[in-house]
Amino acid sequence: AVARESDGNPFFVGELVRHVSAGGAVEVSLSEVVTARLSGLSERARRTLEVVAVAGRPLEQGIVEKAAGLSNDARAVIATLRAHGLVRTRGARQRDTIETYHDRIREHASGALPDDQRRARHLAIASALEGSGRADARDLALHFHGAGDFPRAYTNARKAAELEAEGLAFDRAAELFSLALDCAPRDIEDIVRVRVRLAETLVCAGRSAEAAPHFLTAAAESREPASLDLRRLAAEQLLVSGRIDEGVEVLRPVLEKVGLSYPETPRRAALAMLTRIAALEIRGTGTRTRPEAEVPKADLARVDVAWSAGKGLLAVDSVRGAYFFVRTLELALRAGEPRRVARSLAMYGMMNVFGGDRGGERRGMALIEKSLALAESLEDPSVLGTIDICFGTAKMSLGQWLPGLELMERGIETLESRAVGVGWECATGRSSCHNARIWRGDLAAIGKSAPSWSRASERVGDRYSWVTAELYTAITELAANDPKSARRRAETAIARWTDKGFHYQHWLALKVHVWCDLYEGRTDDAYRRLASAYRVYERSGLERVLLMRLDALLLRATVALAASPHVPSALME
């Protein structure tokens, strides 16, 4: 009973044994032991322990003494608590800290307090901290909130949140903005401002799916044009985090509001894209750059909406994504704002290379070089990192695996170390890196990085990255002679993806299953599986990308050779 209740903690073993040795019941809980110990304390010692427990983390002894109302007997009270094994201290000076001996003591001492007494302890701590002149805004916010003093909690929470955001501690900043939102005054403008900052911070922390509802709520409480931009941001965060269906639902009315349309089918998107490309060829890619402040806000809004649509769709719905990036470049060239022009040129250049024809390769590389020259004058790491990823992906599409990998990895490093809010760009770069490694046969490198990418994505709720990372991980499991685990992982991953359309993720999952069929000698199953899905693949528009065409031809040829001579001639053609 002692071993079970102590949970292996030597101190609690001793406490429980002493309790039993003194005649207490064997079947006793630690809470009962702590309660018995507290009942023997003086009122001042008990109040001091309550202050330490409510603080929740180490506090300076001088702060505790003021909050507990101790005077000349402070050292004796603390010594008593220490002798009873209820607190631990780091020295005996006023600036040295004190805390409960163990979390279970803290939880019991704080949890047993009536609500009004707990609020009183929080207020006493906040007042003592404030009076010290050395208080941390975060601590003040938490204790004023615990005391029910919401105005002062709100002021300190906002201050602390901005400081954490400046220090790039975005998860802590998000917690504090959330606390500020709980305490915000009834002024709707203040509430909207805090909600938007919370959403922006969540994006910087990589928690795009959590940010989207806050953007939508803020949009509903805002007027145009702010409301439109907030809905755009909500749609973008839903799409880039893999909430494709929800993201498209939010995106459609935003597109309509700025005079753009959402192509209903991949075929319509392809036709619309060809029309816009023809217009671009006639117009050219020249522009007169001008500062953002000189561009009409309505023009910037159209560029940003088109960019968000392309960004959210390209990696999952390549035809529609490519169409919106063509529109982005058109609108950016017309607006002339250099940052938007540079990143749009790079994206359009990469798409030109994707087609695989010689003219497209030359034109695409020239456009990327042009975007890089413009970006270098801006010194914007988010643009420079994005261009490196585009450049690397273009080289990878031409079979230049190592130069492409080096550029993509450099772009990811630039974004992660010098930019914020670039989770999608980094995830897309990682996916392209893993694809290049598959073509090179470097599955060991994927096995080292894909699982950690998957865990990090799961932690922040990034479904797009998680599904993609899990599918790459499944490929490495097959390479490690474990087709059952590979199938199971692929099935679990794709079950969390949208079932509307046929995206790169669907292709990866199909490839895993076909490879597993071949590995297990089930060639007829491999043939039937690929044949039944191939028409859907052809209608998806993925084959417009050179590497996708080569990948599909390679898989068809592999299955045909393995299944011969039983395979129908249609697959051999």
Coordinates of C-alpha atoms in Angstrom, one line a residue:
A1 CA 0.0 0.0 0.0
V2 CA 2.9 2.4 0.9
A3 CA 4.7 1.6 -2.4
R4 CA 1.6 2.1 -4.5
E5 CA 0.5 5.4 -2.8
S6 CA 4.0 6.9 -2.7
D7 CA 4.4 6.3 -6.5
G8 CA 8.1 5.6 -5.9
N9 CA 8.9 8.9 -4.2
P10 CA 11.4 8.2 -1.3
F11 CA 10.1 11.2 0.7
F12 CA 6.5 10.0 0.5
V13 CA 7.6 6.5 1.4
G14 CA 9.1 7.9 4.6
E15 CA 6.0 10.0 5.4
L16 CA 3.6 7.1 4.9
V17 CA 5.8 4.7 6.9
R18 CA 6.0 7.2 9.8
H19 CA 2.2 7.6 9.7
V20 CA 1.7 3.8 9.9
S21 CA 4.3 3.4 12.6
A22 CA 2.5 6.0 14.7
G23 CA -0.6 3.8 14.6
G24 CA -2.3 5.1 11.5
A25 CA -4.2 2.9 9.0
V26 CA -2.1 1.0 6.4
E27 CA -4.6 1.7 3.6
V28 CA -4.1 5.4 3.8
S29 CA -3.8 8.1 1.1
L30 CA -1.1 10.7 0.9
S31 CA -3.7 13.4 1.0
E32 CA -4.8 12.1 4.5
V33 CA -1.2 12.2 5.7
V34 CA -0.7 15.8 4.4
T35 CA -4.1 16.8 5.9
A36 CA -3.0 15.4 9.3
R37 CA 0.4 17.2 9.0
L38 CA -1.3 20.5 8.1
S39 CA -3.7 20.2 11.1
G40 CA -0.8 20.4 13.4
L41 CA 0.5 23.7 12.0
S42 CA 0.0 27.1 13.6
E43 CA -2.3 29.5 11.8
R44 CA 0.7 31.5 10.5
A45 CA 2.6 28.5 9.2
R46 CA -0.5 27.2 7.5
R47 CA -1.2 30.6 5.8
T48 CA 2.5 30.7 4.7
L49 CA 2.2 27.2 3.2
E50 CA -1.0 28.2 1.4
V51 CA 0.8 31.3 -0.1
V52 CA 3.7 29.1 -1.3
A53 CA 1.2 26.5 -2.8
V54 CA -1.0 29.0 -4.5
A55 CA 2.1 30.7 -6.1
G56 CA 2.6 27.5 -8.1
R57 CA 6.3 28.0 -8.6
P58 CA 9.3 29.2 -6.6
L59 CA 8.9 32.6 -5.0
E60 CA 11.4 34.8 -3.2
Q61 CA 11.1 34.3 0.6
G62 CA 10.7 38.0 1.1
I63 CA 7.7 38.1 -1.2
V64 CA 6.2 35.1 0.6
E65 CA 6.7 36.8 4.0
K66 CA 4.9 39.9 2.9
A67 CA 2.1 38.0 1.2
A68 CA 1.6 35.8 4.4
G69 CA 1.8 38.8 6.7
L70 CA 4.9 37.5 8.6
S71 CA 7.1 39.7 10.6
N72 CA 9.9 38.9 13.1
D73 CA 9.0 35.2 13.2
A74 CA 9.3 34.6 9.5
R75 CA 12.5 32.5 9.7
A76 CA 11.0 30.4 12.5
V77 CA 7.8 29.8 10.5
I78 CA 9.7 28.8 7.3
A79 CA 12.0 26.6 9.4
T80 CA 9.0 24.8 10.8
L81 CA 7.5 24.1 7.4
R82 CA 10.9 22.9 6.2
A83 CA 11.2 20.6 9.2
H84 CA 7.8 19.1 8.5
G85 CA 9.0 18.3 4.9
L86 CA 6.4 20.6 3.4
V87 CA 8.6 23.2 1.7
R88 CA 12.2 23.5 0.4
T89 CA 14.3 26.6 0.3
R90 CA 17.4 27.8 -1.6
G91 CA 19.3 29.6 1.1
A92 CA 17.9 31.8 3.9
R93 CA 18.1 35.3 2.4
Q94 CA 15.1 37.4 1.3
R95 CA 15.9 37.0 -2.4
D96 CA 16.4 33.2 -2.1
T97 CA 13.4 31.1 -3.2
I98 CA 10.9 28.8 -1.5
E99 CA 8.5 26.3 -3.0
T100 CA 6.5 23.3 -1.9
Y101 CA 8.5 20.1 -1.4
H102 CA 6.5 18.2 -4.0
D103 CA 3.7 19.0 -6.5
R104 CA 1.3 16.7 -4.6
I105 CA 1.8 18.8 -1.5
R106 CA 1.2 21.9 -3.6
E107 CA -1.9 20.4 -5.2
H108 CA -3.4 19.4 -1.8
A109 CA -2.6 22.6 0.1
S110 CA -4.0 24.8 -2.7
G111 CA -6.9 22.5 -3.7
A112 CA -8.2 22.3 -0.2
L113 CA -8.7 26.1 0.0
P114 CA -12.2 27.6 -0.4
D115 CA -12.5 29.8 -3.5
D116 CA -12.5 33.1 -1.5
Q117 CA -9.4 32.2 0.4
R118 CA -7.6 31.1 -2.8
R119 CA -8.5 34.5 -4.4
A120 CA -7.2 36.3 -1.2
R121 CA -3.9 34.4 -1.4
H122 CA -3.5 35.3 -5.1
L123 CA -4.2 39.0 -4.4
A124 CA -1.7 39.0 -1.5
I125 CA 1.0 37.5 -3.8
A126 CA 0.2 40.0 -6.6
S127 CA 0.3 42.9 -4.2
A128 CA 3.6 41.8 -2.7
L129 CA 5.1 41.3 -6.2
E130 CA 3.9 44.7 -7.4
G131 CA 5.3 46.3 -4.3
S132 CA 8.8 44.8 -4.8
G133 CA 9.3 46.7 -8.0
R134 CA 10.8 43.6 -9.6
A135 CA 7.6 41.8 -10.6
D136 CA 7.3 39.9 -13.9
A137 CA 4.3 41.0 -15.9
R138 CA 3.4 37.4 -16.5
D139 CA 3.3 36.6 -12.7
L140 CA 1.2 39.7 -12.0
A141 CA -1.2 38.7 -14.7
L142 CA -1.7 35.2 -13.4
H143 CA -2.1 36.2 -9.8
F144 CA -4.4 39.2 -10.5
H145 CA -6.5 36.8 -12.6
G146 CA -6.5 34.3 -9.8
A147 CA -7.6 37.1 -7.5
G148 CA -10.5 38.1 -9.8
D149 CA -8.9 41.5 -10.5
F150 CA -9.5 41.3 -14.2
P151 CA -8.6 44.9 -15.2
R152 CA -5.1 44.6 -13.8
A153 CA -4.8 41.0 -15.0
Y154 CA -5.7 42.2 -18.6
T155 CA -3.1 45.0 -18.5
N156 CA -0.3 42.8 -17.3
A157 CA -1.2 39.8 -19.6
R158 CA -1.1 42.0 -22.7
K159 CA 2.3 43.5 -21.7
A160 CA 3.7 40.1 -20.9
A161 CA 2.4 38.5 -24.1
E162 CA 4.0 41.2 -26.3
L163 CA 7.3 40.7 -24.5
E164 CA 7.1 36.9 -25.0
A165 CA 6.3 37.4 -28.7
E166 CA 9.2 39.8 -29.1
G167 CA 11.4 37.1 -27.6
L168 CA 10.0 34.6 -30.1
A169 CA 8.4 32.5 -27.3
F170 CA 5.2 32.2 -29.2
D171 CA 3.6 29.4 -27.3
R172 CA 3.9 31.3 -24.0
A173 CA 2.8 34.5 -25.8
A174 CA -0.3 32.7 -27.0
E175 CA -1.2 31.5 -23.5
L176 CA -0.9 35.1 -22.2
F177 CA -3.0 36.6 -25.1
S178 CA -5.6 34.0 -24.3
L179 CA -5.5 35.0 -20.6
A180 CA -5.9 38.7 -21.7
L181 CA -8.9 37.7 -23.8
D182 CA -10.5 36.1 -20.8
C183 CA -10.0 39.4 -18.9
A184 CA -10.6 41.9 -21.7
P185 CA -13.0 44.8 -21.0
R186 CA -16.3 45.0 -22.8
D187 CA -14.8 47.4 -25.4
I188 CA -15.2 45.4 -28.6
E189 CA -12.3 47.0 -30.3
D190 CA -9.9 45.9 -27.5
I191 CA -11.3 42.4 -27.7
V192 CA -10.8 42.2 -31.5
R193 CA -7.2 43.5 -31.2
V194 CA -6.3 41.0 -28.5
R195 CA -8.0 38.1 -30.5
V196 CA -6.1 39.0 -33.7
R197 CA -2.8 39.1 -31.7
L198 CA -3.7 35.7 -30.3
A199 CA -4.4 34.3 -33.7
E200 CA -1.2 35.9 -35.2
T201 CA 0.9 34.4 -32.3
L202 CA -0.7 31.0 -32.8
V203 CA 0.3 31.1 -36.5
C204 CA 3.9 32.0 -35.5
A205 CA 3.9 29.0 -33.1
G206 CA 2.9 26.8 -36.0
R207 CA -0.6 26.2 -34.6
S208 CA -2.5 27.4 -37.7
A209 CA -5.6 25.3 -37.1
E210 CA -6.1 26.9 -33.7
A211 CA -5.6 30.4 -35.1
A212 CA -8.3 30.1 -37.8
P213 CA -11.4 30.2 -35.5
H214 CA -9.9 33.3 -33.8
F215 CA -9.5 35.0 -37.1
L216 CA -13.1 34.2 -38.0
T217 CA -14.5 35.4 -34.7
A218 CA -12.5 38.7 -35.1
A219 CA -13.8 39.0 -38.6
A220 CA -17.4 38.7 -37.5
E221 CA -16.7 41.6 -35.0
S222 CA -14.9 43.8 -37.5
R223 CA -15.9 46.1 -40.3
E224 CA -14.6 46.0 -43.9
P225 CA -11.9 46.0 -45.1
A226 CA -10.4 44.5 -41.9
S227 CA -13.1 41.8 -41.9
L228 CA -12.2 40.6 -45.4
D229 CA -8.5 40.3 -44.5
L230 CA -9.2 38.4 -41.4
R231 CA -11.4 35.9 -43.3
R232 CA -8.6 35.5 -45.8
L233 CA -6.2 34.7 -43.0
A234 CA -8.7 32.2 -41.6
A235 CA -9.1 30.5 -44.9
E236 CA -5.3 30.4 -45.4
Q237 CA -4.7 28.8 -42.0
L238 CA -7.3 26.2 -42.5
L239 CA -5.9 25.2 -45.9
V240 CA -2.2 25.1 -44.9
S241 CA -3.0 23.0 -41.8
G242 CA -4.8 20.4 -43.9
R243 CA -8.4 21.4 -43.2
I244 CA -9.1 21.6 -46.9
D245 CA -12.9 21.3 -47.0
E246 CA -13.3 23.9 -44.2
G247 CA -10.7 26.2 -45.8
V248 CA -12.4 26.1 -49.2
E249 CA -15.8 26.9 -47.6
V250 CA -14.3 30.0 -46.0
L251 CA -12.2 30.9 -49.1
R252 CA -15.0 31.0 -51.7
P253 CA -16.9 34.1 -50.4
V254 CA -13.6 35.9 -49.9
L255 CA -12.6 35.3 -53.5
E256 CA -16.0 36.6 -54.7
K257 CA -15.6 39.7 -52.6
V258 CA -12.4 40.7 -54.4
G259 CA -13.7 39.7 -57.9
L260 CA -12.0 36.3 -58.2
S261 CA -13.6 33.0 -58.7
Y262 CA -13.0 29.4 -57.5
P263 CA -12.8 27.0 -60.5
E264 CA -15.4 24.2 -59.9
T265 CA -13.3 21.4 -61.5
P266 CA -9.6 20.8 -62.1
R267 CA -10.4 20.9 -65.9
R268 CA -11.9 24.4 -65.6
A269 CA -9.0 25.5 -63.5
A270 CA -6.5 24.3 -66.1
L271 CA -8.4 26.1 -68.9
A272 CA -8.6 29.3 -66.8
M273 CA -4.9 29.0 -66.1
L274 CA -4.0 28.7 -69.8
T275 CA -6.0 31.8 -70.5
R276 CA -4.3 33.8 -67.8
I277 CA -0.8 32.5 -68.9
A278 CA -1.5 33.6 -72.4
A279 CA -2.4 37.1 -71.1
L280 CA 0.8 37.1 -69.1
E281 CA 2.9 36.2 -72.1
I282 CA 1.4 39.1 -74.0
R283 CA 1.8 41.5 -71.1
G284 CA 5.3 40.3 -69.9
T285 CA 6.6 40.3 -66.4
G286 CA 7.9 43.8 -66.2
T287 CA 6.6 46.2 -63.5
R288 CA 7.1 49.5 -62.0
T289 CA 7.8 48.9 -58.3
R290 CA 6.5 51.2 -55.7
P291 CA 6.3 51.2 -51.9
E292 CA 3.3 49.4 -50.3
A293 CA 2.0 52.7 -48.9
E294 CA 1.5 54.0 -52.4
V295 CA -0.6 51.0 -53.6
P296 CA -4.4 51.1 -53.2
K297 CA -5.4 48.8 -50.4
A298 CA -8.0 47.1 -52.6
D299 CA -5.3 46.1 -55.1
L300 CA -3.1 44.7 -52.3
A301 CA -6.1 42.8 -50.9
R302 CA -6.7 41.0 -54.3
V303 CA -3.0 40.0 -54.4
D304 CA -3.1 38.7 -50.9
V305 CA -6.3 36.7 -51.4
A306 CA -5.0 35.1 -54.6
W307 CA -1.7 34.3 -52.8
S308 CA -3.5 32.7 -49.8
A309 CA -5.6 30.6 -52.2
G310 CA -2.5 29.4 -54.2
K311 CA -0.5 28.8 -51.0
G312 CA -3.3 26.8 -49.4
L313 CA -4.1 24.7 -52.4
L314 CA -0.8 24.1 -54.4
A315 CA 0.5 21.2 -52.4
V316 CA -2.8 19.4 -52.2
D317 CA -4.8 20.5 -55.3
S318 CA -2.0 21.4 -57.7
V319 CA -4.1 22.6 -60.6
R320 CA -6.2 25.1 -58.7
G321 CA -3.2 26.1 -56.6
A322 CA -1.2 26.8 -59.8
Y323 CA -4.1 28.8 -61.3
F324 CA -4.3 31.1 -58.2
F325 CA -0.5 31.6 -58.3
V326 CA -0.8 32.7 -61.9
R327 CA -3.5 35.2 -60.9
T328 CA -1.3 36.3 -58.0
L329 CA 1.6 37.2 -60.3
E330 CA -0.8 39.1 -62.7
L331 CA -2.2 41.2 -59.8
A332 CA 1.2 41.7 -58.1
L333 CA 2.8 43.0 -61.3
R334 CA -0.1 45.4 -61.7
A335 CA 0.2 46.6 -58.0
G336 CA 4.0 46.8 -58.1
E337 CA 4.7 46.2 -54.5
P338 CA 8.2 44.5 -54.6
R339 CA 7.9 41.9 -51.9
R340 CA 4.7 40.5 -53.5
V341 CA 6.2 40.7 -57.0
A342 CA 9.4 38.8 -55.9
R343 CA 7.7 35.8 -54.3
S344 CA 5.1 35.6 -57.1
L345 CA 7.8 35.6 -59.8
A346 CA 9.6 32.7 -58.0
M347 CA 6.5 30.7 -57.6
Y348 CA 5.5 31.2 -61.3
G349 CA 9.0 30.4 -62.4
M350 CA 9.0 27.1 -60.5
M351 CA 5.7 26.2 -62.0
N352 CA 7.1 26.9 -65.5
V353 CA 9.9 24.4 -64.8
F354 CA 7.4 21.8 -63.5
G355 CA 5.9 21.3 -67.0
G356 CA 9.1 19.7 -68.3
D357 CA 9.5 21.3 -71.7
R358 CA 12.8 23.1 -72.6
G359 CA 11.2 26.5 -73.2
G360 CA 9.5 26.3 -69.8
E361 CA 12.7 25.3 -68.1
R362 CA 14.7 28.3 -69.5
R363 CA 11.8 30.7 -68.9
G364 CA 11.2 29.5 -65.4
M365 CA 14.8 29.6 -64.3
A366 CA 15.1 33.1 -65.7
L367 CA 12.1 34.2 -63.7
I368 CA 13.4 32.8 -60.4
E369 CA 16.8 34.5 -61.0
K370 CA 14.8 37.8 -61.6
S371 CA 12.9 37.3 -58.3
L372 CA 16.1 36.6 -56.4
A373 CA 17.7 39.8 -57.7
L374 CA 14.6 41.8 -56.6
A375 CA 14.5 40.0 -53.2
E376 CA 18.1 40.6 -52.4
S377 CA 17.5 44.4 -52.5
L378 CA 14.6 43.9 -50.0
E379 CA 16.6 41.8 -47.4
D380 CA 13.4 40.1 -46.4
P381 CA 14.3 36.6 -45.0
S382 CA 10.8 35.2 -45.5
V383 CA 11.0 36.1 -49.2
L384 CA 14.6 35.0 -49.6
G385 CA 13.9 31.6 -47.9
T386 CA 10.8 31.1 -50.1
I387 CA 12.7 31.8 -53.3
D388 CA 15.4 29.3 -52.3
I389 CA 12.8 26.6 -51.8
C390 CA 11.3 27.5 -55.2
F391 CA 14.7 27.4 -56.8
G392 CA 15.6 24.1 -55.2
T393 CA 12.3 22.5 -56.1
A394 CA 12.8 23.6 -59.7
K395 CA 16.2 22.1 -59.8
M396 CA 14.9 18.9 -58.3
S397 CA 12.2 18.8 -61.0
L398 CA 15.1 18.7 -63.6
G399 CA 16.8 15.8 -61.8
Q400 CA 19.4 18.0 -60.2
W401 CA 18.9 16.3 -56.8
L402 CA 21.8 17.4 -54.8
P403 CA 21.9 21.1 -55.8
G404 CA 18.1 21.2 -55.3
L405 CA 18.4 19.7 -51.9
E406 CA 21.1 22.1 -50.8
L407 CA 18.9 25.1 -51.9
M408 CA 15.8 23.8 -50.3
E409 CA 17.6 23.0 -47.0
R410 CA 19.1 26.5 -47.1
G411 CA 15.7 28.0 -47.6
I412 CA 14.2 26.1 -44.7
E413 CA 17.1 27.1 -42.4
T414 CA 16.6 30.8 -43.4
L415 CA 12.9 30.7 -42.7
E416 CA 13.2 28.8 -39.4
S417 CA 16.0 31.0 -38.0
R418 CA 15.1 34.5 -39.4
A419 CA 11.3 34.6 -40.2
V420 CA 8.0 33.9 -38.4
G421 CA 4.7 32.6 -39.6
V422 CA 6.2 30.5 -42.4
G423 CA 5.1 27.0 -41.4
W424 CA 3.6 26.2 -44.8
E425 CA 6.7 27.3 -46.6
C426 CA 8.9 25.1 -44.4
A427 CA 6.5 22.1 -44.7
T428 CA 6.4 22.3 -48.4
G429 CA 10.2 22.5 -48.6
R430 CA 10.5 19.4 -46.3
S431 CA 8.0 17.5 -48.5
S432 CA 10.1 18.4 -51.6
C433 CA 13.3 17.4 -49.8
H434 CA 11.8 14.0 -49.0
N435 CA 10.6 13.5 -52.5
A436 CA 14.1 14.2 -53.8
R437 CA 15.6 11.7 -51.4
I438 CA 13.2 9.0 -52.6
W439 CA 14.4 9.6 -56.2
R440 CA 18.0 9.4 -55.0
G441 CA 17.2 6.2 -52.9
D442 CA 18.3 7.9 -49.7
L443 CA 15.6 6.3 -47.5
A444 CA 17.9 6.4 -44.5
A445 CA 17.8 10.2 -44.4
I446 CA 14.0 10.1 -44.6
G447 CA 13.9 7.6 -41.8
K448 CA 15.8 10.0 -39.6
S449 CA 13.8 13.1 -40.3
A450 CA 10.2 12.2 -41.2
P451 CA 9.2 10.7 -37.8
S452 CA 10.4 13.8 -35.9
W453 CA 8.6 16.0 -38.4
S454 CA 5.4 13.9 -37.8
R455 CA 5.6 14.3 -34.0
A456 CA 6.2 18.0 -34.2
S457 CA 3.3 18.4 -36.6
E458 CA 1.0 16.3 -34.4
R459 CA 1.9 18.5 -31.4
V460 CA 0.7 21.7 -33.1
G461 CA -2.2 20.2 -35.0
D462 CA -0.8 20.7 -38.5
R463 CA -2.7 18.0 -40.4
Y464 CA -1.1 18.8 -43.7
S465 CA 2.4 18.2 -42.4
W466 CA 1.4 15.3 -40.2
V467 CA -0.3 13.3 -43.0
T468 CA 2.6 14.0 -45.4
A469 CA 5.3 13.1 -42.9
E470 CA 3.4 9.9 -41.9
L471 CA 3.2 8.8 -45.5
Y472 CA 7.0 9.3 -46.0
T473 CA 7.5 7.4 -42.8
A474 CA 5.4 4.5 -44.1
I475 CA 7.8 4.2 -47.1
T476 CA 10.8 3.8 -44.7
E477 CA 8.9 1.1 -42.8
L478 CA 8.4 -0.9 -46.0
A479 CA 12.2 -0.4 -46.7
A480 CA 12.8 -1.8 -43.2
N481 CA 10.9 -5.1 -44.1
D482 CA 7.7 -4.2 -42.3
P483 CA 4.9 -3.9 -44.9
K484 CA 2.2 -4.4 -42.4
S485 CA 3.2 -1.3 -40.4
A486 CA 3.7 0.6 -43.6
R487 CA 0.1 -0.2 -44.7
R488 CA -1.3 0.6 -41.3
R489 CA 0.4 3.9 -41.1
A490 CA -0.6 4.9 -44.6
E491 CA -4.3 4.0 -43.9
T492 CA -4.3 5.9 -40.7
A493 CA -2.8 9.0 -42.3
I494 CA -5.0 9.2 -45.4
A495 CA -8.1 8.6 -43.2
R496 CA -7.5 12.0 -41.7
W497 CA -7.2 13.7 -45.1
T498 CA -10.1 15.0 -47.2
D499 CA -11.8 12.5 -49.5
K500 CA -12.7 15.2 -52.1
G501 CA -10.5 15.2 -55.1
F502 CA -7.2 13.4 -55.6
H503 CA -4.1 15.1 -54.2
Y504 CA -0.4 14.4 -53.8
Q505 CA -1.2 12.8 -50.4
H506 CA -3.6 10.4 -52.1
W507 CA -0.9 9.5 -54.6
L508 CA 1.7 8.8 -51.9
A509 CA -0.8 6.6 -50.0
L510 CA -1.6 4.7 -53.2
K511 CA 2.1 4.2 -54.0
V512 CA 2.7 2.8 -50.5
H513 CA 0.0 0.2 -50.9
V514 CA 1.1 -0.8 -54.4
W515 CA 4.7 -1.1 -53.3
C516 CA 3.5 -3.3 -50.3
D517 CA 1.5 -5.5 -52.7
L518 CA 4.6 -6.0 -54.9
Y519 CA 6.8 -6.5 -51.9
E520 CA 4.5 -9.3 -50.6
G521 CA 4.3 -10.9 -54.1
R522 CA 0.6 -9.9 -54.6
T523 CA 1.1 -8.7 -58.1
D524 CA -2.5 -9.1 -59.2
D525 CA -3.6 -6.9 -56.2
A526 CA -1.0 -4.3 -57.2
Y527 CA -2.4 -4.3 -60.7
R528 CA -6.0 -4.0 -59.7
R529 CA -5.3 -1.3 -57.1
L530 CA -3.3 0.9 -59.6
A531 CA -5.7 0.3 -62.5
S532 CA -8.8 1.3 -60.4
A533 CA -7.1 4.5 -59.2
Y534 CA -5.4 5.6 -62.4
R535 CA -8.3 7.3 -64.1
V536 CA -8.9 9.4 -60.9
Y537 CA -5.2 10.3 -61.0
E538 CA -5.3 11.4 -64.6
R539 CA -8.4 13.6 -64.0
S540 CA -6.7 15.2 -61.0
G541 CA -4.2 17.2 -63.2
L542 CA -1.2 15.9 -61.2
E543 CA 0.4 14.6 -64.4
R544 CA 0.9 18.1 -65.6
V545 CA 3.9 18.1 -63.3
L546 CA 6.9 16.4 -64.9
L547 CA 8.0 14.5 -61.8
M548 CA 4.5 13.3 -61.2
R549 CA 4.3 12.0 -64.8
L550 CA 7.6 10.2 -64.4
D551 CA 6.6 8.8 -61.0
A552 CA 3.3 7.5 -62.5
L553 CA 5.0 5.9 -65.5
L554 CA 7.6 4.3 -63.3
L555 CA 5.0 2.8 -61.0
R556 CA 2.9 1.5 -64.0
A557 CA 6.0 0.0 -65.6
T558 CA 7.0 -1.7 -62.4
V559 CA 3.6 -3.2 -61.9
A560 CA 3.4 -4.3 -65.5
L561 CA 6.7 -6.1 -65.4
A562 CA 5.9 -7.7 -62.1
A563 CA 2.5 -8.9 -63.3
S564 CA 3.5 -10.0 -66.8
P565 CA 2.3 -12.1 -68.6
H566 CA -1.0 -12.0 -66.8
V567 CA -1.5 -8.2 -66.9
P568 CA -4.0 -6.8 -69.4
S569 CA -2.3 -5.1 -72.4
A570 CA -3.9 -1.8 -71.5
L571 CA -1.5 -1.3 -68.6
M572 CA 1.5 -2.2 -70.7
E573 CA 0.8 0.5 -73.3

